[in-house]
PDB file of C-alpha atoms in Angstrom:
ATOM      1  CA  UNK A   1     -15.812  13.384 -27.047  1.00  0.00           C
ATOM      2  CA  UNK A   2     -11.859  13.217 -25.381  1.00  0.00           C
ATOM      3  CA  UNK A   3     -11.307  10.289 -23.589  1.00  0.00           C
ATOM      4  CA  UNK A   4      -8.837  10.801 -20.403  1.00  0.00           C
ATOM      5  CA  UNK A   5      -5.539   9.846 -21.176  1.00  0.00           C
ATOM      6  CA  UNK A   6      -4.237  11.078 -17.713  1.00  0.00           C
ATOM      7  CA  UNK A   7      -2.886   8.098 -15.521  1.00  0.00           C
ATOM      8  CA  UNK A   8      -3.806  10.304 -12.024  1.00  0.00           C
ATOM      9  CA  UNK A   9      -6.484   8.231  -9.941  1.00  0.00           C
ATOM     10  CA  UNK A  10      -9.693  10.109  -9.845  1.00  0.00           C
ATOM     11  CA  UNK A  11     -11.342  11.320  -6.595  1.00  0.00           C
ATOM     12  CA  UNK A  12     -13.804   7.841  -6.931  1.00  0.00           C
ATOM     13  CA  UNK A  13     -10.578   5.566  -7.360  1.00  0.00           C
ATOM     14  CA  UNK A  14      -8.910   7.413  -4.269  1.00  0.00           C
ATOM     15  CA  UNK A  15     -11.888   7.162  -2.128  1.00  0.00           C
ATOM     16  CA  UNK A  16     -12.891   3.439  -3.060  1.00  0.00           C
ATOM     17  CA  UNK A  17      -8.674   2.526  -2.390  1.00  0.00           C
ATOM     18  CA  UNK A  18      -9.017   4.066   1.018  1.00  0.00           C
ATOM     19  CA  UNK A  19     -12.335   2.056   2.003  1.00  0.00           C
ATOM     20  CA  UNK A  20     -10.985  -0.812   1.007  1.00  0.00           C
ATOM     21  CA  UNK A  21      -7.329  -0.391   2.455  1.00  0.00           C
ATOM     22  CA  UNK A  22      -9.601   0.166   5.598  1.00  0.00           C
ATOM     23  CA  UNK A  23     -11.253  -2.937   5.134  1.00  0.00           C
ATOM     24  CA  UNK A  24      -8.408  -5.148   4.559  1.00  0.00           C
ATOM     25  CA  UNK A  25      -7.000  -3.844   7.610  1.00  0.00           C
ATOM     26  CA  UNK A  26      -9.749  -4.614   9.265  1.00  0.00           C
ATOM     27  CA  UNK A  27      -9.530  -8.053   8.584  1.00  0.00           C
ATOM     28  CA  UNK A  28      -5.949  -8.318   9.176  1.00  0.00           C
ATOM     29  CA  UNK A  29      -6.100  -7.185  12.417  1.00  0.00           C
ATOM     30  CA  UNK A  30      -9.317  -9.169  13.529  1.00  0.00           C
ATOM     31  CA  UNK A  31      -6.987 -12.268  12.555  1.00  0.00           C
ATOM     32  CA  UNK A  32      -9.890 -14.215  10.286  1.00  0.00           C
ATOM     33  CA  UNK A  33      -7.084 -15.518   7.814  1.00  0.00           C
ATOM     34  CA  UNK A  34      -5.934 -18.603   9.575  1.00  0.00           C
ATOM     35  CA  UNK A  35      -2.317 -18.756   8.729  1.00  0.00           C
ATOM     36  CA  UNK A  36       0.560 -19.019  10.883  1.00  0.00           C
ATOM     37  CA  UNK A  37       2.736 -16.698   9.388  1.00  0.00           C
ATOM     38  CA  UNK A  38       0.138 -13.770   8.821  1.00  0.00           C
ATOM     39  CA  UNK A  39      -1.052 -14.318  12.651  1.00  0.00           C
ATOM     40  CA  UNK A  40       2.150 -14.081  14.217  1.00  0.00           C
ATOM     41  CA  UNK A  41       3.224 -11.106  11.558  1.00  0.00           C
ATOM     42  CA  UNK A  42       1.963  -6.893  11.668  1.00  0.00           C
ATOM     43  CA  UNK A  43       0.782  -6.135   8.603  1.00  0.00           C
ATOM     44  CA  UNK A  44       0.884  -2.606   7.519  1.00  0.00           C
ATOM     45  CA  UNK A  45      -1.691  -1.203   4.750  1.00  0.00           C
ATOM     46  CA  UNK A  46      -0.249   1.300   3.477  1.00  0.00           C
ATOM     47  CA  UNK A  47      -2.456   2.215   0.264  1.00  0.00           C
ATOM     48  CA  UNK A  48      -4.509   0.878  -2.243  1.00  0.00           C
ATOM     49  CA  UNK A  49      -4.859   1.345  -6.205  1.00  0.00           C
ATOM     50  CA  UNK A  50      -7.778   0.608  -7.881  1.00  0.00           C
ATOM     51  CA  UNK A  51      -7.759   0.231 -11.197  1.00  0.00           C
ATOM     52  CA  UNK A  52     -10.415   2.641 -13.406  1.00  0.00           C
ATOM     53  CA  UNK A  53     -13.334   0.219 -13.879  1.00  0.00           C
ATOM     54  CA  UNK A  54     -12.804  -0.418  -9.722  1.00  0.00           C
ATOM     55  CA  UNK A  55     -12.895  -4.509 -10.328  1.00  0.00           C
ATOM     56  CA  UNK A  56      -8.769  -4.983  -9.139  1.00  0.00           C
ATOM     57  CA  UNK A  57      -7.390  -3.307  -6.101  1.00  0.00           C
ATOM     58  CA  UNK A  58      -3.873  -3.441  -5.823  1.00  0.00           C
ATOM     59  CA  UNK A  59      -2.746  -3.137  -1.738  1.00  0.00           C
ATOM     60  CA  UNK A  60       0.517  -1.956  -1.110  1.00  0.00           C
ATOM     61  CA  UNK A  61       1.674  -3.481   2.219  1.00  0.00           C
ATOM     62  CA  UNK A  62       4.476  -3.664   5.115  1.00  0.00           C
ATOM     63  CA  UNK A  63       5.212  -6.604   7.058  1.00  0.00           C
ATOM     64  CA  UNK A  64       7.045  -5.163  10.307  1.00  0.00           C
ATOM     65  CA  UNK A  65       9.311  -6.652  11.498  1.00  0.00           C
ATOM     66  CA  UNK A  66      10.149  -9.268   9.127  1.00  0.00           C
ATOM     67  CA  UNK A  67      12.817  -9.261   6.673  1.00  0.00           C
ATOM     68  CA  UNK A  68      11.755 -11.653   4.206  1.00  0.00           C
ATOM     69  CA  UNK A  69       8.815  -9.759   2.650  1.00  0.00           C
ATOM     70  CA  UNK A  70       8.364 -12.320  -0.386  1.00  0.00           C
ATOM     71  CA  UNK A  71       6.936 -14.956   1.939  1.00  0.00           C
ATOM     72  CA  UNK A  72       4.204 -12.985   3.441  1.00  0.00           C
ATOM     73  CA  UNK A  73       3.353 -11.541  -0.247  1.00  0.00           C
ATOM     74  CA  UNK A  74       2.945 -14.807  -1.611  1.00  0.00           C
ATOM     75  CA  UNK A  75       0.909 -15.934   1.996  1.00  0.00           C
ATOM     76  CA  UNK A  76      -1.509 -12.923   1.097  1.00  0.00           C
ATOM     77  CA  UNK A  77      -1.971 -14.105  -2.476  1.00  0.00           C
ATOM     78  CA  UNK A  78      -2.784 -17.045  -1.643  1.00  0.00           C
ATOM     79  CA  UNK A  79      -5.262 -16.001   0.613  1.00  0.00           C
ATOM     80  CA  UNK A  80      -6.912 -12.821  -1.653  1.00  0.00           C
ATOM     81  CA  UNK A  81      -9.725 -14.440  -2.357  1.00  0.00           C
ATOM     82  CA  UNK A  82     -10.699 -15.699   1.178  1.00  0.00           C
ATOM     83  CA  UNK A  83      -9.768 -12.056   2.314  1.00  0.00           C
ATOM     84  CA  UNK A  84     -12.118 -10.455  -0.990  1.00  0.00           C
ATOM     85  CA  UNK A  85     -14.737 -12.596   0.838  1.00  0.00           C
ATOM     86  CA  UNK A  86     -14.655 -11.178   4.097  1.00  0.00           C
ATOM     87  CA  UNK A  87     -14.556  -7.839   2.714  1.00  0.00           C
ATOM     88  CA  UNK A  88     -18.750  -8.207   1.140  1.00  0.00           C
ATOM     89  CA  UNK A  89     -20.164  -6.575   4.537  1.00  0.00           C
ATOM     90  CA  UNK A  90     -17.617  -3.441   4.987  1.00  0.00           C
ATOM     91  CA  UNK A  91     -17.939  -2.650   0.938  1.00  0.00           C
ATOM     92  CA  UNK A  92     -21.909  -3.393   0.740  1.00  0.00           C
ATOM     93  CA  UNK A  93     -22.087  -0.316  -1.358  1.00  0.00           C
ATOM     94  CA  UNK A  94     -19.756  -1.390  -4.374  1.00  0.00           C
ATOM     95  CA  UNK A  95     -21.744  -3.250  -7.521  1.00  0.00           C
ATOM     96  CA  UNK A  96     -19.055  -5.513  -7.834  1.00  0.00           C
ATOM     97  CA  UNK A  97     -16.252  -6.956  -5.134  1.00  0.00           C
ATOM     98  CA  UNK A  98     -12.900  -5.879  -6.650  1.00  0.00           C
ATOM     99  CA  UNK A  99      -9.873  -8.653  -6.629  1.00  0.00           C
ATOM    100  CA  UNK A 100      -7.055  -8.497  -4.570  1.00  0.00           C
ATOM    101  CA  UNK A 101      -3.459  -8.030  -5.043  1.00  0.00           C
ATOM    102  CA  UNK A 102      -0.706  -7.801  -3.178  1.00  0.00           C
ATOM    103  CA  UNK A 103       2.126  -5.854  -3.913  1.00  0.00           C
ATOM    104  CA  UNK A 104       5.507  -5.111  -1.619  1.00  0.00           C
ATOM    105  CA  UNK A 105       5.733  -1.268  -0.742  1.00  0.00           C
ATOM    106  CA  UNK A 106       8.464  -0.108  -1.239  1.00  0.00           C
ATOM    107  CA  UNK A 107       8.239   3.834  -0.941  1.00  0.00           C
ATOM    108  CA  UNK A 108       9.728   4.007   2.737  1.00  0.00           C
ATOM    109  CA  UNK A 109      12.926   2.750   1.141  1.00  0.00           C
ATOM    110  CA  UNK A 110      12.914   5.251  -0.992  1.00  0.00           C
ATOM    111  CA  UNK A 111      12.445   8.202   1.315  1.00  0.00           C
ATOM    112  CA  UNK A 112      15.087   6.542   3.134  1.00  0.00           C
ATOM    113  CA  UNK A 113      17.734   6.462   0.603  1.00  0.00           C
ATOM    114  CA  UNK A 114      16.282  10.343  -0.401  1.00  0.00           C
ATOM    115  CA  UNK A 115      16.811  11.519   3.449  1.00  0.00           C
ATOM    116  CA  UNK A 116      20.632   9.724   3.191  1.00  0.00           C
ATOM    117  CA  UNK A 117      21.328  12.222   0.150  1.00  0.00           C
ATOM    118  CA  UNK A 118      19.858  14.964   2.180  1.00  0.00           C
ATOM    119  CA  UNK A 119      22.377  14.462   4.732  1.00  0.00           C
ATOM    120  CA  UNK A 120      25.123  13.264   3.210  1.00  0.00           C
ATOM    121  CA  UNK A 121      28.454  15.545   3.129  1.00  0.00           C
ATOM    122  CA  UNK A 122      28.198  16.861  -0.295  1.00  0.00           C
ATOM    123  CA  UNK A 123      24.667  18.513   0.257  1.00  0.00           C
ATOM    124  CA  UNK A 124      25.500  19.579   3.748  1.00  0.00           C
ATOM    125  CA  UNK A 125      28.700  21.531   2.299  1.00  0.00           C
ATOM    126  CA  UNK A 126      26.918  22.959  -0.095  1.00  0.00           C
ATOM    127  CA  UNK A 127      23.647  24.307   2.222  1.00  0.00           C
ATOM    128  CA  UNK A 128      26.850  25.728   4.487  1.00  0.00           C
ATOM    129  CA  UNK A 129      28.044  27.750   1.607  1.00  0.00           C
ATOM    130  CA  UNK A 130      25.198  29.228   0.452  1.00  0.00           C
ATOM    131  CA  UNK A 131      24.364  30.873   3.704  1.00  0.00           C
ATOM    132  CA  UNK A 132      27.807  32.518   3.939  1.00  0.00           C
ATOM    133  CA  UNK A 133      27.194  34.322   0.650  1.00  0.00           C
ATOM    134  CA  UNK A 134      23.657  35.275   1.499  1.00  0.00           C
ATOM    135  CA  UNK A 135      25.704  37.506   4.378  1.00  0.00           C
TER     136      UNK A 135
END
């Protein structure tokens, strides 16, 4: 038998990443990490990995309105296992508790230097010009 040598997360992975991204948030926002700089900070989830045997979930997250992400991302990891802890009664169904790690998003900066392309002079110019041919 083929194994599967395609690196796209299967329907389990994507629905086991989005109950724990919930539960992560969860805890986040209940404030049971006792740390000065994640209580005072907002904390955005925005999505989790999990790798194929489901044992390491990778959370890719936001801290708003801070512009040193590094130290919350290292506060987090230092935290991941108290946090894997508190997530036992919102993932009761999972054989084993996956680890934690936390990983800087960094996809709105990209759709923010994409949507400075889209408007940027050269592209403009050249939407203008093909409407005046389509005439």
């Amino acid at each position: 038998m083929a194994t599967k040598t395609s690196t796209a997360q299967s329907q389990r992975m994507l629905r086991v990443g989005e109950q724990v991204r919930a539960a992560i948030t969860q805890v986040l926002q209940r404030g049971e990490v006792r740390d000065d700089l994640l209580e005072k900070t907002v904390i955005s989830v925005s999505e989790v990995r999990m790798s194929t045997d489901l044992k390491v979930a990778t959370a890719f997250i936001t801290p708003l309105g801070v512009s040193d992400h590094e130290t919350v991302l290292t506060a987090l990891n230092r935290h991941a296992k108290f946090i894997r802890g508190r997530l036992g009664p919102h993932l009761r169904q999972m054989k084993f508790m996956p680890e934690i790690r936390f990983r800087d998003d960094t996809s709105f900066d990209n759709y923010k230097k994409i949507d400075e392309l889209l408007r940027s002079p050269e592209v403009m110019r050249d939407l203008t010009d093909g409407d005046t041919e389509e005439q």
